[in-house]
Amino acid sequence: KMNGSHSSGGGVNRNISESTVFQNIVLQFSKLQVKNTFAVDVTGNYAALAGQKGDLSIIDLEDPWDPVKKLSSADEKYSVNIVEWSCHQSNRSLIASAAKKTVRLWDAERGEQISRMDKHSRSVTDLAWSVFEPHTLATISADNYIFMWDIRTPKPILKKWACMWTEGSLMEWNRFKPRILGATHDGYVTIWDLRFLKQPKSKITAHNSKISSFSWSYCDADELLTSSATEPKCKIWNTGSTNQPIKILDTQSRGVFKGAYTPFGNNILTVSNRSVSLWDADDLSSSVHEFLGNIDTVIDFDWRKVQSEDESKYQLLTWGKDQFFRFWPIDSTVTTSSSNDSNVHDLAIEIETVKNKMPSLVFPEVVLSERYITVDVFWNDQCIRFKIKFPEGYPNNITPLVQVMHESSTLSAMERGETLARINETNLYFVEQNKNCLLAMMKEACLILQALDKNVKDNRHSISFEFSPLDDSPSPSRPTSDIGYNISLNKKN
């Protein structure tokens, strides 16, 4: 039974010390006839290995010696060449796989196929779940097209567009910007904005030969990495300046089969034949760790994250040409020494989400490395500028440090004081439940400005706010009128 009982971002592992995430394990699955790829689920409990004739093999990572669970397709004659597990807790049992032109959607918990999609005219070369939308899946094919699918609907195609004059190869969603998708075609990279699909937002001529790996940074929304199996160098690009790479990582190998940013720190993992190396992206002069022991070519890798109530542990999993499946524990010094802020990615996503939900906001400063932002909130002639610092540990019962900047605000000293008290009360309400509060804070600020604007027009002198929780679990993503509090304006004589 797949129930997420070992770990997750939702189901928490309470006995993490007993987890296999700390163990160095080597298993051989020669009888499974696994092909070239596998994927780990969002809970860190399971891995799906791609097989022949459309089959998938599910391994319990906490008990990998147990018999594997098979997901079989009776009408498929081709091998699976891509498999991706949903990255969302709400859909943690969903797996997408591709064999030739067919994409299949599986429910691993129920052990069955739930749909198939056959719209591409040539082989599907990659697929990717949206980081922001749990029900959105994108696929790219040798037919030069990218499809976006809504997996909930009988007619699932959301968008379809021709992506290049040459066949598509790899694809990945930006980790910070929900409308940005990157794709590769031979030696080129195209960046697409879903609002404007007549042509790519930008194009990078990255390599002289076919790109073998493509990865968006976990720390910088505009940074990406490419490599080629025929070149020893990974190239790091900024989408704002695509003429030349901003950095080059020389692995001193014959070619980089696969390279990707790690989900912890600002690191890069590269695979060159049997060599698996970890690099600090801020200092590419030499690797910071080597994973030694492979006796044949490493074909694929993925990261496993196991989380308890107060800590997260990462483990590298690799699949080799020799059919060996290896578990590599990651020492805590590796994950912490390369990054002073393991939560910067989550903070960046929260900020980007607020930007998309409230496009009228202006962000003069976003300094992720120091975890602070400045935000301007407007309503007619009224303006408030906030400077907000997010301490380490936010939002787990730790409130942001908020200042109302008098030099850039139209509020009086008394109004600024009342506003700050109101904002701090709202923030506390959310973080006491370990929930992000930036969206609620900004909606609250808009309500305050509306009230102040109405107050000026009605010639009133002050505003009182009444706070009354509407339920026990307010959601920051719901509309302001339903996020857990009421504001009433009372006239003062």
Coordinates of C-alpha atoms in Angstrom, one line a residue:
K1 CA 0.0 0.0 0.0
M2 CA 1.4 3.4 -1.1
N3 CA 0.4 5.8 1.6
G4 CA 3.4 8.1 2.2
S5 CA 3.9 6.8 5.7
H6 CA 7.7 6.9 5.6
S7 CA 8.2 10.5 4.6
S8 CA 7.0 13.5 2.6
G9 CA 6.4 17.2 2.6
G10 CA 2.9 16.2 3.9
G11 CA 3.2 12.8 5.6
V12 CA 6.1 13.3 8.0
N13 CA 8.6 10.6 8.8
R14 CA 8.8 10.5 12.6
N15 CA 11.6 7.8 12.7
I16 CA 13.9 9.4 10.2
S17 CA 16.9 7.8 11.9
E18 CA 15.8 4.4 10.7
S19 CA 15.3 5.5 7.1
T20 CA 17.4 4.1 4.3
V21 CA 18.2 7.7 3.3
F22 CA 21.3 7.2 5.6
Q23 CA 22.4 4.0 4.0
N24 CA 24.7 3.2 1.1
I25 CA 22.8 0.5 -0.8
V26 CA 23.6 -1.3 -4.1
L27 CA 21.0 -3.4 -5.8
Q28 CA 20.9 -5.2 -9.1
F29 CA 17.7 -5.5 -11.1
S30 CA 18.8 -7.4 -14.2
K31 CA 15.5 -9.3 -14.5
L32 CA 13.4 -6.2 -14.6
Q33 CA 14.8 -5.2 -18.0
V34 CA 14.8 -1.6 -17.0
K35 CA 15.6 0.9 -19.7
N36 CA 17.4 4.2 -19.4
T37 CA 15.5 6.2 -16.9
F38 CA 13.7 6.3 -13.5
A39 CA 12.0 8.8 -11.2
V40 CA 11.5 9.3 -7.5
D41 CA 8.2 10.4 -6.0
V42 CA 7.7 13.6 -4.1
T43 CA 7.5 11.8 -0.7
G44 CA 10.9 10.2 -1.2
N45 CA 9.3 6.8 -0.6
Y46 CA 9.1 5.2 -4.0
A47 CA 11.0 5.1 -7.4
A48 CA 9.5 4.2 -10.7
L49 CA 11.8 2.4 -13.1
A50 CA 11.0 2.5 -16.9
G51 CA 10.6 -0.9 -18.5
Q52 CA 9.8 -2.7 -21.7
K53 CA 6.4 -2.8 -23.4
G54 CA 5.2 0.2 -21.5
D55 CA 5.8 -1.3 -18.1
L56 CA 6.9 0.5 -14.9
S57 CA 8.5 -1.1 -11.8
I58 CA 7.7 0.5 -8.5
I59 CA 10.3 0.1 -5.7
D60 CA 9.7 0.9 -2.1
L61 CA 12.8 2.9 -1.2
E62 CA 12.4 2.2 2.5
D63 CA 12.4 -1.5 1.8
P64 CA 14.0 -2.0 -1.6
W65 CA 14.6 -5.7 -1.1
D66 CA 10.9 -6.4 -1.2
P67 CA 9.4 -7.6 -4.5
V68 CA 8.7 -4.7 -6.9
K69 CA 5.2 -3.6 -7.9
K70 CA 4.5 -3.8 -11.6
L71 CA 2.4 -1.3 -13.6
S72 CA 1.7 -3.0 -16.9
S73 CA 0.2 -2.0 -20.2
A74 CA -1.4 -4.7 -22.2
D75 CA -1.5 -2.8 -25.5
E76 CA 2.0 -1.3 -25.6
K77 CA 4.9 -2.9 -27.6
Y78 CA 7.5 -0.2 -27.1
S79 CA 9.8 0.5 -24.2
V80 CA 9.3 3.4 -21.8
N81 CA 11.8 6.1 -22.6
I82 CA 10.6 8.8 -20.1
V83 CA 9.0 8.6 -16.7
E84 CA 8.2 11.5 -14.3
W85 CA 6.4 11.4 -11.0
S86 CA 4.1 14.3 -10.1
C87 CA 6.0 16.9 -8.0
H88 CA 2.9 17.8 -6.0
Q89 CA 1.7 16.3 -2.7
S90 CA -1.9 16.5 -3.9
N91 CA -1.1 14.2 -6.8
R92 CA 1.7 12.2 -5.2
S93 CA 0.6 8.9 -6.6
L94 CA 0.4 10.1 -10.3
I95 CA 3.1 9.0 -12.8
A96 CA 3.4 10.1 -16.4
S97 CA 5.4 7.9 -18.8
A98 CA 6.0 7.9 -22.5
A99 CA 6.7 5.1 -25.0
K100 CA 7.1 6.1 -28.6
K101 CA 4.2 8.5 -29.4
T102 CA 2.0 7.5 -26.5
V103 CA 1.8 9.2 -23.1
R104 CA 0.2 7.3 -20.3
L105 CA -0.9 8.5 -16.9
W106 CA -0.8 6.0 -14.0
D107 CA -2.1 6.0 -10.4
A108 CA 0.6 4.1 -8.5
E109 CA -1.5 3.7 -5.4
R110 CA -4.4 2.1 -7.2
G111 CA -1.9 0.2 -9.5
E112 CA -3.6 1.1 -12.7
Q113 CA -3.5 3.2 -15.8
I114 CA -6.0 6.1 -15.7
S115 CA -5.6 7.7 -19.1
R116 CA -3.5 7.7 -22.3
M117 CA -2.7 10.6 -24.7
D118 CA -1.9 9.9 -28.4
K119 CA -1.8 13.3 -30.0
H120 CA 1.9 13.5 -31.0
S121 CA 2.8 12.2 -34.5
R122 CA 6.3 11.2 -33.7
S123 CA 8.2 10.0 -30.5
V124 CA 7.7 11.9 -27.3
T125 CA 11.2 12.9 -26.2
D126 CA 10.4 14.5 -22.8
L127 CA 7.7 15.4 -20.4
A128 CA 7.4 17.7 -17.4
W129 CA 4.9 18.4 -14.7
S130 CA 4.3 22.0 -14.0
V131 CA 5.9 23.2 -10.7
F132 CA 2.9 25.5 -10.0
E133 CA -0.2 23.8 -11.5
P134 CA -0.7 20.2 -10.1
H135 CA -2.9 19.2 -13.1
T136 CA -0.7 20.5 -15.9
L137 CA 1.7 18.3 -17.8
A138 CA 3.8 19.4 -20.8
T139 CA 5.2 17.1 -23.5
I140 CA 7.7 17.7 -26.3
S141 CA 8.2 15.5 -29.4
A142 CA 10.3 14.8 -32.4
D143 CA 7.3 16.2 -34.4
N144 CA 8.5 19.7 -33.4
Y145 CA 5.4 20.3 -31.2
I146 CA 4.9 21.0 -27.5
F147 CA 1.6 20.1 -25.9
M148 CA 0.2 21.2 -22.6
W149 CA -2.3 18.8 -21.0
D150 CA -4.9 19.2 -18.3
I151 CA -5.0 15.7 -16.9
R152 CA -8.5 16.2 -15.3
T153 CA -10.5 16.6 -18.5
P154 CA -11.6 14.2 -21.2
K155 CA -10.2 16.5 -23.9
P156 CA -7.0 17.4 -22.1
I157 CA -5.0 19.6 -24.5
L158 CA -4.7 23.1 -23.1
K159 CA -2.2 24.5 -25.6
K160 CA -0.2 23.2 -28.6
W161 CA 2.5 25.1 -30.5
A162 CA 5.3 24.4 -33.0
C163 CA 8.5 24.9 -31.0
M164 CA 11.2 25.0 -33.6
W165 CA 12.2 24.1 -37.1
T166 CA 14.0 21.0 -35.8
E167 CA 12.8 18.2 -33.5
G168 CA 12.3 18.8 -29.8
S169 CA 14.4 17.0 -27.3
L170 CA 14.3 18.1 -23.6
M171 CA 12.0 20.4 -21.6
E172 CA 11.7 21.8 -18.1
W173 CA 9.5 24.3 -16.3
N174 CA 11.1 27.3 -14.7
R175 CA 11.1 26.9 -10.9
F176 CA 10.1 30.5 -10.1
K177 CA 8.0 31.7 -13.0
P178 CA 4.8 29.7 -13.7
R179 CA 4.4 30.8 -17.3
I180 CA 8.0 30.1 -18.4
L181 CA 9.0 26.8 -20.1
G182 CA 12.4 25.9 -21.5
A183 CA 13.0 23.4 -24.3
T184 CA 16.0 22.1 -26.3
H185 CA 16.4 21.3 -30.0
D186 CA 19.7 19.9 -31.2
G187 CA 22.2 22.5 -29.9
Y188 CA 19.6 25.2 -29.2
V189 CA 17.6 26.3 -26.2
T190 CA 14.3 28.1 -26.6
I191 CA 12.5 29.9 -23.7
W192 CA 8.7 30.2 -24.0
D193 CA 6.3 32.5 -22.3
L194 CA 2.9 30.8 -22.3
R195 CA 1.2 34.1 -23.0
F196 CA 3.1 34.7 -26.2
L197 CA 3.6 31.6 -28.2
K198 CA 4.1 32.9 -31.7
Q199 CA 7.8 32.9 -31.1
P200 CA 10.1 32.1 -28.2
K201 CA 10.9 34.7 -25.7
S202 CA 14.6 34.1 -26.2
K203 CA 16.8 31.6 -28.0
I204 CA 20.3 30.4 -27.0
T205 CA 22.8 28.8 -29.4
A206 CA 24.3 26.6 -26.6
H207 CA 26.3 23.8 -28.2
N208 CA 27.6 22.6 -31.6
S209 CA 26.1 19.2 -31.0
K210 CA 22.8 17.9 -29.5
I211 CA 22.2 19.1 -25.9
S212 CA 22.2 16.1 -23.5
S213 CA 20.9 17.9 -20.4
F214 CA 19.0 21.1 -19.5
S215 CA 18.3 22.4 -16.0
W216 CA 16.9 25.5 -14.4
S217 CA 18.5 26.8 -11.3
Y218 CA 16.9 26.4 -7.9
C219 CA 18.4 29.8 -6.7
D220 CA 18.1 32.2 -9.7
A221 CA 15.0 32.5 -11.8
D222 CA 16.9 33.5 -14.9
E223 CA 19.8 31.0 -14.7
L224 CA 20.0 27.6 -16.6
L225 CA 22.5 25.0 -17.4
T226 CA 23.2 23.0 -20.5
S227 CA 25.6 20.2 -21.5
S228 CA 26.4 18.0 -24.4
A229 CA 27.5 14.3 -24.4
T230 CA 30.3 15.2 -26.9
E231 CA 31.7 18.2 -24.9
P232 CA 33.4 18.2 -21.5
K233 CA 31.9 21.5 -20.5
C234 CA 28.6 22.5 -18.8
K235 CA 27.5 26.0 -19.7
I236 CA 25.6 28.3 -17.4
W237 CA 23.4 30.9 -19.0
N238 CA 21.3 33.9 -18.0
T239 CA 18.2 34.3 -20.0
G240 CA 18.6 38.1 -20.0
S241 CA 21.9 37.9 -21.9
T242 CA 22.0 34.9 -24.2
N243 CA 25.0 35.6 -26.4
Q244 CA 27.6 34.1 -24.1
P245 CA 27.5 31.8 -21.1
I246 CA 28.0 33.5 -17.8
K247 CA 30.0 30.6 -16.5
I248 CA 31.6 27.4 -17.8
L249 CA 32.2 24.3 -15.8
D250 CA 35.0 22.2 -17.3
T251 CA 34.7 18.6 -16.1
Q252 CA 37.9 17.5 -17.9
S253 CA 35.9 14.5 -19.3
R254 CA 35.1 13.4 -22.8
G255 CA 31.5 14.6 -22.5
V256 CA 28.8 15.4 -19.9
F257 CA 26.0 12.9 -20.4
K258 CA 23.8 14.6 -17.8
G259 CA 24.1 17.7 -15.6
A260 CA 21.6 19.4 -13.3
Y261 CA 21.3 21.8 -10.4
T262 CA 20.7 20.1 -7.0
P263 CA 17.6 20.8 -4.9
F264 CA 19.9 21.9 -2.0
G265 CA 22.3 24.7 -2.1
N266 CA 23.7 26.3 -5.2
N267 CA 25.3 23.1 -6.5
I268 CA 25.5 21.2 -9.8
L269 CA 25.7 17.4 -10.3
T270 CA 27.4 16.1 -13.4
V271 CA 27.6 12.6 -14.9
S272 CA 30.4 11.7 -17.3
N273 CA 30.6 7.9 -18.1
R274 CA 31.2 6.4 -14.6
S275 CA 32.1 9.7 -12.9
V276 CA 29.5 11.4 -10.8
S277 CA 30.7 14.7 -9.4
L278 CA 29.2 17.5 -7.2
W279 CA 30.2 21.1 -7.8
D280 CA 29.7 24.4 -6.0
A281 CA 28.2 26.7 -8.6
D282 CA 29.9 29.7 -7.0
D283 CA 33.3 28.1 -7.4
L284 CA 33.7 25.8 -10.3
S285 CA 37.4 25.3 -10.1
S286 CA 37.1 21.8 -8.7
S287 CA 34.4 19.4 -7.5
V288 CA 33.4 19.4 -3.9
H289 CA 32.5 15.7 -3.8
E290 CA 33.0 12.6 -5.9
F291 CA 30.6 9.6 -5.8
L292 CA 33.0 6.7 -6.3
G293 CA 32.3 3.0 -6.9
N294 CA 30.5 2.8 -10.3
I295 CA 31.8 0.0 -12.5
D296 CA 29.9 0.9 -15.6
T297 CA 28.3 3.9 -17.3
V298 CA 25.8 5.8 -15.1
I299 CA 22.7 6.4 -17.2
D300 CA 20.4 8.4 -15.0
F301 CA 20.1 9.9 -11.5
D302 CA 17.5 11.5 -9.3
W303 CA 17.3 13.0 -5.9
R304 CA 15.4 11.7 -2.9
K305 CA 14.2 14.0 -0.1
V306 CA 13.1 12.5 3.2
Q307 CA 11.6 15.0 5.7
S308 CA 10.8 14.7 9.3
E309 CA 9.3 17.4 11.6
D310 CA 12.5 19.2 12.0
E311 CA 15.0 18.1 9.4
S312 CA 15.4 17.2 5.7
K313 CA 17.8 14.6 4.3
Y314 CA 18.8 14.1 0.7
Q315 CA 20.0 11.0 -1.0
L316 CA 21.3 10.6 -4.5
L317 CA 20.0 7.6 -6.5
T318 CA 21.8 6.4 -9.7
W319 CA 20.9 3.8 -12.4
G320 CA 23.8 2.2 -14.3
K321 CA 24.2 0.4 -17.6
D322 CA 25.1 -2.7 -15.6
Q323 CA 21.5 -2.6 -14.1
F324 CA 22.8 -1.6 -10.7
F325 CA 20.6 0.8 -8.6
R326 CA 22.7 2.7 -6.1
F327 CA 21.7 4.7 -3.0
W328 CA 24.2 7.4 -2.1
P329 CA 23.8 9.1 1.3
I330 CA 24.6 12.8 1.4
D331 CA 26.5 14.1 4.4
S332 CA 24.9 17.1 6.0
T333 CA 28.1 19.1 5.5
V334 CA 27.7 18.8 1.8
T335 CA 24.1 20.2 1.9
T336 CA 24.8 22.9 4.4
S337 CA 28.3 24.2 3.6
S338 CA 27.4 25.2 0.1
S339 CA 24.3 27.2 1.0
N340 CA 23.6 29.6 3.8
D341 CA 19.9 29.4 3.1
S342 CA 18.2 26.1 2.2
N343 CA 14.8 27.8 2.0
V344 CA 15.6 30.5 -0.5
H345 CA 13.9 28.6 -3.3
D346 CA 10.6 28.3 -1.3
L347 CA 10.8 32.0 -0.6
A348 CA 11.4 32.9 -4.2
I349 CA 8.4 30.9 -5.3
E350 CA 6.2 32.6 -2.7
I351 CA 7.3 36.0 -4.0
E352 CA 6.7 35.0 -7.6
T353 CA 3.2 33.6 -6.7
V354 CA 2.3 36.9 -5.1
K355 CA 3.5 38.8 -8.1
N356 CA 1.3 36.8 -10.4
K357 CA -1.8 37.0 -8.2
M358 CA -1.4 40.7 -7.6
P359 CA 0.2 42.3 -10.7
S360 CA -0.4 45.8 -9.5
L361 CA 2.3 45.5 -6.8
V362 CA 5.7 46.9 -7.4
F363 CA 8.8 45.3 -6.0
P364 CA 11.7 47.8 -6.1
E365 CA 14.0 45.3 -4.3
V366 CA 14.1 41.5 -4.1
V367 CA 17.4 40.4 -2.5
L368 CA 17.0 36.6 -2.0
S369 CA 20.5 36.2 -0.6
E370 CA 19.7 38.4 2.3
R371 CA 16.0 37.3 2.4
Y372 CA 14.4 40.8 2.2
I373 CA 12.2 42.6 -0.3
T374 CA 10.6 46.1 -0.6
V375 CA 7.0 46.3 -1.9
D376 CA 4.9 49.2 -3.0
V377 CA 1.2 48.9 -2.6
F378 CA -1.1 51.5 -4.4
W379 CA -4.7 52.5 -4.2
N380 CA -5.6 55.6 -6.1
D381 CA -3.5 58.4 -4.5
Q382 CA -2.6 56.3 -1.5
C383 CA 0.7 54.3 -1.3
I384 CA 2.5 52.2 1.3
R385 CA 6.1 50.9 0.9
F386 CA 7.0 47.9 3.0
K387 CA 10.5 46.6 3.7
I388 CA 10.1 42.9 4.7
K389 CA 12.8 40.7 6.1
F390 CA 12.1 36.9 6.2
P391 CA 14.1 35.3 9.0
E392 CA 15.5 31.8 8.9
G393 CA 12.8 29.3 9.8
Y394 CA 9.9 31.4 8.3
P395 CA 7.0 30.5 8.2
N396 CA 7.3 27.9 10.9
N397 CA 5.9 30.1 13.8
I398 CA 8.4 32.9 12.8
T399 CA 6.9 36.2 11.5
P400 CA 8.5 38.4 8.9
L401 CA 10.1 41.6 10.2
V402 CA 8.1 44.4 8.6
Q403 CA 8.8 48.1 8.3
V404 CA 6.5 50.8 6.8
M405 CA 8.9 53.2 5.0
H406 CA 7.8 56.7 5.8
E407 CA 9.8 58.4 3.0
S408 CA 7.9 56.5 0.3
S409 CA 4.5 56.2 1.8
T410 CA 1.6 58.7 1.9
L411 CA 0.4 57.6 5.3
S412 CA 0.8 59.8 8.5
A413 CA 2.8 58.5 11.4
M414 CA -0.3 57.4 13.2
E415 CA -1.6 55.6 10.1
R416 CA 1.7 53.9 9.6
G417 CA 1.6 52.6 13.2
E418 CA -1.9 51.3 12.9
T419 CA -1.0 49.7 9.6
L420 CA 2.0 48.0 11.0
A421 CA 0.0 46.6 13.9
R422 CA -2.7 45.3 11.6
I423 CA -0.1 43.7 9.3
N424 CA 1.8 42.1 12.2
E425 CA -1.4 40.6 13.6
T426 CA -2.3 39.1 10.2
N427 CA 1.2 37.7 9.8
L428 CA 1.1 36.1 13.2
Y429 CA -2.3 34.5 12.5
F430 CA -0.8 32.6 9.5
V431 CA 2.7 31.7 10.7
E432 CA 1.2 30.2 13.9
Q433 CA -0.2 27.6 11.5
N434 CA 3.2 27.4 9.7
K435 CA 1.7 29.0 6.6
N436 CA 3.1 31.6 4.3
C437 CA 1.7 35.1 4.9
L438 CA 3.0 37.4 2.1
L439 CA -0.1 37.1 0.0
A440 CA -2.4 37.7 3.0
M441 CA -0.2 40.6 4.1
M442 CA -0.4 42.3 0.7
K443 CA -4.2 41.8 0.5
E444 CA -4.5 43.3 3.9
A445 CA -2.4 46.3 2.8
C446 CA -4.8 46.8 -0.1
L447 CA -7.8 46.8 2.2
I448 CA -6.1 49.3 4.5
L449 CA -5.4 51.6 1.6
Q450 CA -9.0 51.3 0.3
A451 CA -10.2 52.2 3.8
L452 CA -7.8 55.1 4.0
D453 CA -8.9 56.4 0.6
K454 CA -12.6 56.1 1.5
N455 CA -11.8 57.8 4.9
V456 CA -10.3 60.8 3.2
K457 CA -13.2 61.1 0.8
D458 CA -15.7 60.8 3.6
N459 CA -13.8 63.2 5.8
R460 CA -13.3 60.8 8.6
H461 CA -10.4 60.9 10.9
S462 CA -9.5 57.3 11.8
I463 CA -10.2 53.7 11.1
S464 CA -10.7 50.8 13.5
F465 CA -10.2 47.2 12.5
E466 CA -11.9 44.3 14.0
F467 CA -10.2 40.9 13.6
S468 CA -12.3 37.7 13.7
P469 CA -11.1 34.4 12.4
L470 CA -13.5 32.8 10.0
D471 CA -12.1 29.3 10.3
D472 CA -9.3 27.3 11.8
S473 CA -7.3 26.9 8.7
P474 CA -7.2 29.9 6.4
S475 CA -5.6 29.5 3.0
P476 CA -3.3 32.3 1.8
S477 CA -4.3 31.5 -1.8
R478 CA -8.0 32.3 -1.3
P479 CA -9.6 35.7 -2.0
T480 CA -9.1 38.4 0.6
S481 CA -12.7 38.2 1.8
D482 CA -12.1 34.5 2.7
I483 CA -8.6 34.3 4.1
G484 CA -9.6 34.2 7.7
Y485 CA -10.5 37.7 8.9
N486 CA -12.9 40.6 8.5
I487 CA -12.2 44.3 8.5
S488 CA -14.9 46.7 9.4
L489 CA -14.6 50.5 9.1
N490 CA -16.1 52.4 11.9
K491 CA -16.6 56.2 11.9
K492 CA -15.0 58.0 14.8
N493 CA -16.4 61.3 16.1

